[in-house]
């Protein structure tokens, strides 16, 4: 039994279990593990903040969170996107309290200090009278988020100034982002505001559910079969490929029994297909023309899904990005974006948005199904007997699916390690291995003897 402590012996035991493909269930809700994760995972990896279309003009801003760090993301006069810690340098209160908007300057609601779009302190109420001449305003600007970068319009931040650059971190996932986000002229745009709500869940379980687990679809979302939206075939979400890329990222390219989609190009208007072909490589085009659903994740806490929705003659496709912000070992704040091709016809965008609200939005049927399961995982993972109960991802239960049995498909046209089914645990294993690598980094390193 692994003791619920974080001493060196416990970590050795955890390591042995992980090497056997076993993932102890207690780590899903343990408060000490959670603290380690905040520091060692979220303090060093890239986290999604916003899409560039949320910051259209100079002065546009949104406020976001990187776990517990409040972020003010602003477009400055030069058109650069800057990220600041959303906390006043005077007495520390939250500087900008709105979710989004447009401003020339940010004035603190507490004592009125104001900052420009470059984070510089430009105004102090009664400055000369209160502080005299000695106050050097240039020393009291806003703290910058150490790294902010974007790829295909997706803006990410990183709290570690020496972490690898975003593009290196995304690695082969960029090739798939080029399909999801770069297929149309003008790229994608966010429609509406990101919706957010709190779910009883652990972030590892929600991230895995999206990025790595098409196997749950046939059971958890059984109602879609009963409504005639999904096929009766119990393997229907398993056809296609599961692709593992670097750093715990992965994507599932779900097709159908025939290896092709029900409809070409995910039910998008035919008028858009030549544009897709023009913007993609032949290999990317081959994948997009035949896919039914893309679903995957960027480690640690960004997931995405690009499905086909609707009924014959009224099909549409959209892209949903969701960020799982941990707010405790048993809670996540879900941030959910709807993205659509900027170049799509207006009525198509509107129909797709309504489809999203009814499926993966906060009131969507698919969302409700998943939320209930996540809450129950949290609920049952805290008991004494859980301390020696492991979840399997070697080769005896569903977590071992495909282990040593399914070989990578060398003929798959995209990068990464591609397995010829999505009912397996290749991405789950990669995520959990990455989790352990990150949380155990620099732990129990003996001090050099002086
Ligand atoms: S806390 Fe912002 S001006 Fe005092
Ligand atoms: Fe689901």
Coordinates of C-alpha atoms and ligand atoms in Angstrom, one line a residue:
X1 CA 0.0 0.0 0.0
X2 CA 1.3 3.5 -0.8
X3 CA 1.0 5.7 2.2
X4 CA -0.8 8.9 1.7
X5 CA 2.3 10.9 2.5
X6 CA 4.9 12.5 0.2
X7 CA 8.1 11.2 1.7
X8 CA 10.8 9.7 -0.5
X9 CA 9.6 6.1 0.1
X10 CA 6.1 6.9 -1.0
X11 CA 7.4 8.4 -4.2
X12 CA 9.5 5.3 -4.9
X13 CA 6.4 3.2 -4.5
X14 CA 4.4 5.6 -6.7
X15 CA 7.2 5.4 -9.3
X16 CA 7.1 1.6 -9.3
X17 CA 3.4 1.5 -9.7
X18 CA 3.6 4.0 -12.6
X19 CA 6.2 1.9 -14.3
X20 CA 3.8 -1.0 -14.2
X21 CA 1.1 1.1 -15.8
X22 CA -0.8 1.6 -12.6
X23 CA -2.2 4.9 -11.5
X24 CA -3.2 5.2 -7.8
X25 CA -6.7 6.6 -7.5
X26 CA -5.9 8.6 -4.3
X27 CA -3.8 11.0 -6.3
X28 CA -6.9 12.3 -8.0
X29 CA -8.1 14.1 -4.9
X30 CA -5.1 14.3 -2.5
X31 CA -4.5 17.9 -1.3
X32 CA -0.7 17.5 -0.9
X33 CA -0.4 16.1 -4.5
X34 CA -2.6 19.0 -5.6
X35 CA -0.2 21.6 -4.1
X36 CA 2.7 19.9 -5.9
X37 CA 0.8 20.0 -9.2
X38 CA 0.1 23.7 -8.8
X39 CA 3.8 24.4 -8.3
X40 CA 5.5 21.9 -10.5
X41 CA 3.1 21.5 -13.4
X42 CA 1.2 24.7 -13.6
X43 CA 4.2 26.8 -12.6
X44 CA 6.2 25.6 -15.6
X45 CA 3.9 24.6 -18.5
X46 CA 2.0 26.7 -21.1
X47 CA -1.6 27.5 -20.3
X48 CA -4.2 28.7 -22.7
X49 CA -5.4 32.3 -22.1
X50 CA -7.5 33.5 -25.1
X51 CA -7.9 33.6 -28.8
X52 CA -6.6 36.7 -30.7
X53 CA -10.1 37.6 -32.0
X54 CA -11.1 38.3 -28.4
X55 CA -8.6 41.2 -28.5
X56 CA -9.5 43.0 -31.7
X57 CA -8.4 46.6 -31.2
X58 CA -5.8 48.6 -29.3
X59 CA -6.9 48.8 -25.7
X60 CA -9.0 45.6 -25.9
X61 CA -8.5 43.4 -22.9
X62 CA -9.7 40.3 -21.2
X63 CA -9.1 39.0 -17.6
X64 CA -8.1 35.4 -17.1
X65 CA -6.6 33.1 -14.6
X66 CA -3.6 30.8 -14.6
X67 CA -4.8 28.6 -11.8
X68 CA -4.4 31.2 -8.9
X69 CA -2.6 33.9 -10.8
X70 CA -4.9 36.6 -12.1
X71 CA -4.0 37.7 -15.7
X72 CA -4.8 40.9 -17.5
X73 CA -4.3 40.4 -21.2
X74 CA -4.2 43.5 -23.3
X75 CA -3.6 44.6 -26.8
X76 CA -1.3 47.7 -26.7
X77 CA -1.0 50.6 -29.1
X78 CA 1.6 48.7 -31.2
X79 CA -0.8 45.8 -31.6
X80 CA 1.2 43.6 -29.3
X81 CA -0.6 41.2 -26.8
X82 CA 0.8 41.8 -23.3
X83 CA 0.0 39.8 -20.2
X84 CA 0.2 41.4 -16.7
X85 CA -0.5 40.2 -13.2
X86 CA -3.9 41.6 -12.5
X87 CA -2.9 43.0 -9.1
X88 CA -2.2 46.6 -8.3
X89 CA 1.4 47.3 -7.3
X90 CA 0.3 49.6 -4.4
X91 CA -1.8 47.4 -2.0
X92 CA -2.4 44.5 -4.3
X93 CA -6.1 44.5 -5.0
X94 CA -7.4 43.2 -8.3
X95 CA -6.7 46.0 -10.7
X96 CA -9.2 45.3 -13.5
X97 CA -12.4 43.7 -12.3
X98 CA -14.3 43.4 -15.6
X99 CA -14.1 40.3 -17.7
X100 CA -13.4 42.1 -21.0
X101 CA -13.6 45.6 -22.5
X102 CA -11.6 48.3 -24.0
X103 CA -9.6 51.0 -22.1
X104 CA -6.9 53.5 -22.7
X105 CA -5.6 53.1 -19.1
X106 CA -6.4 50.9 -16.1
X107 CA -7.3 52.8 -12.9
X108 CA -7.2 50.9 -9.6
X109 CA -10.5 50.9 -7.7
X110 CA -8.8 51.2 -4.3
X111 CA -6.6 54.4 -4.3
X112 CA -6.8 55.3 -8.0
X113 CA -3.3 54.5 -9.3
X114 CA -3.4 54.2 -13.0
X115 CA -1.4 52.2 -15.6
X116 CA -1.2 52.4 -19.4
X117 CA -1.5 49.6 -21.9
X118 CA 2.2 48.8 -21.5
X119 CA 1.7 48.3 -17.8
X120 CA 3.6 51.5 -16.8
X121 CA 2.4 53.4 -13.7
X122 CA 1.4 56.7 -15.1
X123 CA -0.8 58.3 -12.5
X124 CA -0.8 58.5 -8.7
X125 CA -3.7 60.3 -6.9
X126 CA -2.3 63.4 -5.2
X127 CA 1.1 62.1 -6.2
X128 CA 3.4 65.0 -5.4
X129 CA 1.5 65.8 -2.2
X130 CA 1.5 62.3 -0.8
X131 CA 4.8 61.0 -2.1
X132 CA 6.9 64.1 -2.9
X133 CA 9.3 64.1 -5.7
X134 CA 11.3 61.0 -4.9
X135 CA 8.7 58.4 -6.0
X136 CA 10.1 56.7 -9.1
X137 CA 7.0 55.6 -11.0
X138 CA 9.0 53.5 -13.4
X139 CA 9.7 51.0 -10.5
X140 CA 6.1 50.4 -9.8
X141 CA 4.7 49.2 -13.1
X142 CA 2.6 46.0 -13.4
X143 CA 4.4 42.7 -13.2
X144 CA 4.5 41.0 -16.6
X145 CA 3.5 37.4 -17.2
X146 CA 7.0 35.9 -17.9
X147 CA 6.1 34.4 -21.3
X148 CA 3.1 35.1 -23.6
X149 CA 3.0 33.7 -27.1
X150 CA 0.5 32.6 -29.7
X151 CA 0.1 29.9 -32.3
X152 CA -2.6 30.0 -35.0
X153 CA -4.3 32.8 -33.0
X154 CA -4.3 30.8 -29.7
X155 CA -2.6 32.8 -27.0
X156 CA -0.9 31.0 -24.2
X157 CA 1.0 32.1 -21.1
X158 CA 3.8 30.5 -19.0
X159 CA 4.9 31.5 -15.5
X160 CA 8.3 30.1 -16.0
X161 CA 10.6 32.5 -17.8
X162 CA 13.0 29.8 -18.9
X163 CA 10.5 27.2 -20.0
X164 CA 10.8 26.0 -23.6
X165 CA 9.2 28.3 -26.2
X166 CA 5.5 27.7 -27.0
X167 CA 6.1 26.3 -30.5
X168 CA 8.6 23.8 -29.2
X169 CA 6.2 22.8 -26.4
X170 CA 3.4 22.2 -28.8
X171 CA 5.7 20.2 -31.1
X172 CA 3.8 18.0 -33.5
X173 CA 0.5 19.3 -32.2
X174 CA 1.1 22.4 -34.3
X175 CA 0.5 20.3 -37.4
X176 CA -3.0 19.4 -36.2
X177 CA -3.7 22.9 -35.0
X178 CA -2.9 24.0 -38.6
X179 CA -5.9 21.9 -39.7
X180 CA -8.2 22.9 -36.8
X181 CA -7.4 26.6 -36.8
X182 CA -5.7 27.3 -40.1
X183 CA -7.9 25.7 -42.7
X184 CA -9.9 28.8 -43.6
X185 CA -8.8 32.2 -44.9
X186 CA -8.7 34.5 -41.9
X187 CA -8.6 31.6 -39.5
X188 CA -11.1 31.1 -36.8
X189 CA -13.0 33.5 -34.6
X190 CA -14.5 33.3 -31.1
X191 CA -18.3 33.8 -31.1
X192 CA -19.9 35.1 -28.0
X193 CA -18.0 35.2 -24.7
X194 CA -16.3 32.1 -23.2
X195 CA -18.8 30.5 -20.9
X196 CA -17.6 29.3 -17.5
X197 CA -18.9 27.3 -14.7
X198 CA -17.6 25.3 -11.7
X199 CA -17.7 21.5 -11.8
X200 CA -17.0 19.1 -9.0
X201 CA -14.1 17.2 -10.6
X202 CA -10.4 16.9 -10.6
X203 CA -8.5 18.5 -13.5
X204 CA -6.6 15.3 -14.4
X205 CA -9.9 13.4 -14.9
X206 CA -11.5 16.1 -17.0
X207 CA -8.4 16.6 -19.2
X208 CA -8.1 12.8 -19.7
X209 CA -11.8 12.5 -20.5
X210 CA -11.5 14.9 -23.4
X211 CA -8.0 14.3 -24.7
X212 CA -7.7 10.5 -24.3
X213 CA -11.0 8.8 -23.8
X214 CA -13.4 8.2 -26.8
X215 CA -14.1 4.8 -25.2
X216 CA -16.6 6.5 -22.7
X217 CA -18.7 8.0 -25.5
X218 CA -20.8 4.9 -26.3
X219 CA -21.9 4.5 -22.7
X220 CA -21.8 7.9 -21.0
X221 CA -23.4 9.5 -24.1
X222 CA -25.7 6.6 -24.9
X223 CA -28.7 9.0 -25.3
X224 CA -27.2 10.2 -28.6
X225 CA -27.6 6.7 -29.9
X226 CA -31.1 6.4 -28.7
X227 CA -32.0 9.8 -30.3
X228 CA -30.5 8.5 -33.6
X229 CA -27.7 11.1 -33.6
X230 CA -24.9 8.5 -33.2
X231 CA -24.8 5.0 -34.8
X232 CA -25.9 1.9 -32.9
X233 CA -22.4 0.2 -33.4
X234 CA -20.7 0.1 -30.0
X235 CA -17.3 0.7 -31.7
X236 CA -18.5 3.9 -33.4
X237 CA -16.2 6.3 -31.5
X238 CA -13.3 3.9 -31.8
X239 CA -12.8 4.0 -35.6
X240 CA -9.9 6.2 -36.6
X241 CA -6.5 7.0 -35.0
X242 CA -5.3 8.0 -31.6
X243 CA -2.1 10.1 -32.0
X244 CA 0.4 10.7 -29.2
X245 CA 2.6 13.8 -29.6
X246 CA 5.2 15.3 -27.2
X247 CA 4.8 16.6 -23.7
X248 CA 1.6 14.8 -22.9
X249 CA -0.4 16.2 -25.8
X250 CA -2.5 14.0 -28.1
X251 CA -5.4 14.0 -30.6
X252 CA -8.0 11.5 -31.7
X253 CA -9.0 11.5 -35.3
X254 CA -12.4 9.7 -35.3
X255 CA -13.7 8.5 -38.7
X256 CA -16.2 5.7 -39.1
X257 CA -16.4 2.0 -39.8
X258 CA -15.5 2.6 -43.5
X259 CA -12.5 4.7 -42.5
X260 CA -14.2 7.8 -43.9
X261 CA -16.5 10.4 -42.4
X262 CA -20.3 10.2 -42.8
X263 CA -20.0 13.4 -44.9
X264 CA -16.9 15.1 -46.3
X265 CA -15.2 17.9 -44.4
X266 CA -17.4 17.6 -41.3
X267 CA -20.6 18.8 -42.9
X268 CA -19.2 22.3 -43.7
X269 CA -20.7 24.1 -46.8
X270 CA -19.3 22.7 -50.0
X271 CA -18.3 26.2 -51.1
X272 CA -15.6 26.2 -48.3
X273 CA -13.9 22.9 -49.4
X274 CA -11.6 24.5 -52.1
X275 CA -10.4 27.0 -49.5
X276 CA -9.5 24.2 -47.1
X277 CA -7.6 22.4 -49.8
X278 CA -5.7 25.6 -50.6
X279 CA -4.7 26.3 -47.0
X280 CA -3.7 22.7 -46.1
X281 CA -1.0 20.3 -47.2
X282 CA -2.4 17.2 -49.1
X283 CA -1.8 15.1 -46.0
X284 CA -3.8 17.5 -43.8
X285 CA -6.5 17.7 -46.4
X286 CA -6.8 14.0 -46.5
X287 CA -7.4 13.9 -42.8
X288 CA -9.8 16.8 -42.7
X289 CA -11.9 15.5 -45.6
X290 CA -12.4 12.1 -43.9
X291 CA -12.7 13.0 -40.2
X292 CA -15.9 12.9 -38.2
X293 CA -14.6 14.2 -34.9
X294 CA -11.3 15.6 -33.8
X295 CA -10.9 15.5 -30.0
X296 CA -7.7 16.0 -28.0
X297 CA -5.7 18.0 -25.6
X298 CA -2.6 20.1 -24.9
X299 CA -1.1 19.2 -21.6
X300 CA -1.9 20.0 -18.9
X301 CA -5.3 21.6 -19.0
X302 CA -6.5 22.6 -22.5
X303 CA -8.9 20.3 -24.4
X304 CA -10.6 20.7 -27.7
X305 CA -13.3 19.0 -29.7
X306 CA -14.4 19.6 -33.3
X307 CA -17.5 17.5 -34.1
X308 CA -20.2 17.1 -36.7
X309 CA -23.6 18.1 -35.4
X310 CA -27.2 18.3 -36.7
X311 CA -29.3 16.1 -38.9
X312 CA -29.0 15.3 -42.6
X313 CA -29.2 18.5 -44.7
X314 CA -28.5 20.6 -41.6
X315 CA -25.1 19.5 -40.6
X316 CA -22.5 21.8 -39.1
X317 CA -19.1 21.7 -37.5
X318 CA -17.5 24.0 -34.9
X319 CA -14.5 24.0 -32.7
X320 CA -14.8 24.0 -28.9
X321 CA -11.8 24.9 -26.8
X322 CA -12.0 24.3 -23.1
X323 CA -9.6 25.1 -20.3
X324 CA -9.8 23.2 -17.0
X325 CA -8.8 25.7 -14.3
X326 CA -8.1 23.8 -11.1
X327 CA -9.6 25.6 -8.1
X328 CA -8.9 22.8 -5.6
X329 CA -8.3 19.1 -5.8
X330 CA -12.0 18.5 -6.2
X331 CA -13.1 21.4 -8.3
X332 CA -12.5 22.8 -11.7
X333 CA -13.7 26.1 -13.3
X334 CA -14.5 25.1 -16.8
X335 CA -13.8 27.8 -19.4
X336 CA -15.5 27.1 -22.7
X337 CA -14.9 28.8 -26.1
X338 CA -16.9 28.4 -29.3
X339 CA -14.8 29.0 -32.5
X340 CA -16.0 29.0 -36.0
X341 CA -14.4 29.7 -39.4
X342 CA -14.4 33.4 -40.0
X343 CA -15.0 32.8 -43.7
X344 CA -18.2 30.7 -43.1
X345 CA -21.6 32.1 -44.1
X346 CA -23.3 34.0 -41.3
X347 CA -26.4 31.7 -41.0
X348 CA -24.2 28.7 -40.9
X349 CA -22.2 30.2 -38.0
X350 CA -25.4 30.9 -36.1
X351 CA -26.8 27.4 -36.6
X352 CA -23.4 25.9 -35.5
X353 CA -23.5 28.1 -32.4
X354 CA -27.0 26.8 -31.5
X355 CA -25.7 23.3 -32.0
X356 CA -22.8 23.9 -29.6
X357 CA -25.1 25.3 -26.9
X358 CA -27.2 22.2 -27.1
X359 CA -24.3 19.8 -26.9
X360 CA -21.1 21.0 -25.2
X361 CA -22.2 24.4 -23.8
X362 CA -22.9 24.5 -20.0
X363 CA -26.5 23.4 -20.6
X364 CA -25.7 20.9 -23.4
X365 CA -26.7 17.3 -23.1
X366 CA -23.3 15.9 -23.6
X367 CA -21.8 18.2 -21.0
X368 CA -24.3 17.1 -18.4
X369 CA -23.5 13.4 -19.0
X370 CA -19.8 14.0 -18.4
X371 CA -20.2 16.3 -15.4
X372 CA -22.0 13.7 -13.4
X373 CA -19.3 11.1 -13.9
X374 CA -16.5 13.4 -12.9
X375 CA -18.3 14.4 -9.7
X376 CA -18.7 10.7 -8.8
X377 CA -15.0 10.0 -9.3
X378 CA -14.1 12.7 -6.9
X379 CA -16.8 11.5 -4.4
X380 CA -15.5 7.9 -4.2
X381 CA -11.7 8.5 -4.3
X382 CA -11.1 9.7 -0.8
X383 CA -11.6 6.6 1.4
X384 CA -9.1 4.5 3.2
X385 CA -9.4 1.6 0.8
X386 CA -8.6 3.9 -2.1
X387 CA -5.0 4.2 -0.9
X388 CA -4.1 0.9 -2.4
X389 CA -6.5 0.9 -5.3
X390 CA -5.0 1.5 -8.7
X391 CA -6.4 2.4 -12.0
X392 CA -5.0 0.2 -14.7
X393 CA -3.4 1.3 -17.8
X394 CA -1.2 -1.7 -18.5
X395 CA -3.0 -4.7 -19.9
X396 CA -5.8 -6.2 -17.9
X397 CA -8.6 -3.6 -17.9
X398 CA -9.8 -0.8 -20.1
X399 CA -6.9 1.4 -19.1
X400 CA -4.6 -1.2 -20.7
X401 CA -6.6 -1.3 -23.9
X402 CA -4.2 -1.8 -26.8
X403 CA -1.2 -2.1 -24.6
X404 CA 1.4 -4.2 -26.4
X405 CA -1.3 -5.3 -28.8
X406 CA -1.9 -2.4 -31.2
X407 CA 1.1 -1.3 -33.2
X408 CA 1.5 2.2 -34.5
X409 CA 0.2 2.7 -38.0
X410 CA 3.2 3.8 -40.1
X411 CA 0.9 4.7 -43.0
X412 CA -1.0 7.5 -41.1
X413 CA -0.2 10.7 -42.9
X414 CA 0.3 13.0 -39.8
X415 CA 3.1 13.3 -37.3
X416 CA 3.3 11.7 -33.9
X417 CA 2.7 8.1 -33.0
X418 CA -0.6 7.1 -34.5
X419 CA -2.4 4.0 -33.3
X420 CA -5.2 2.6 -35.6
X421 CA -8.0 2.9 -33.0
X422 CA -9.1 5.5 -30.5
X423 CA -10.2 2.9 -27.9
X424 CA -6.9 2.6 -26.2
X425 CA -4.9 4.3 -23.6
X426 CA -1.9 5.7 -25.4
X427 CA -2.7 9.3 -24.7
X428 CA -3.7 8.6 -21.1
X429 CA -0.4 6.8 -20.4
X430 CA 1.5 9.7 -22.0
X431 CA -0.4 12.2 -19.8
X432 CA 0.1 10.3 -16.6
X433 CA 3.8 9.7 -17.4
X434 CA 4.2 13.3 -18.0
X435 CA 2.4 14.1 -14.8
X436 CA 4.8 12.0 -12.8
X437 CA 7.8 13.3 -14.5
X438 CA 6.8 16.9 -13.8
X439 CA 5.7 16.5 -10.1
X440 CA 8.7 14.4 -9.2
X441 CA 11.2 16.8 -10.8
X442 CA 13.8 18.0 -8.2
X443 CA 12.0 16.2 -5.4
X444 CA 14.3 14.3 -2.9
X445 CA 17.4 15.5 -4.6
X446 CA 20.2 15.2 -2.0
X447 CA 21.9 18.4 -1.1
X448 CA 25.5 18.4 -2.3
X449 CA 27.9 17.8 0.6
X450 CA 29.8 21.0 1.2
Ligands
LIG1 S1 -4.3 49.1 -4.2 FE1 -4.3 50.0 -6.1 S2 -4.1 52.1 -5.8 FE2 -3.9 51.2 -3.8
LIG2 FE1 -17.9 12.9 -22.8

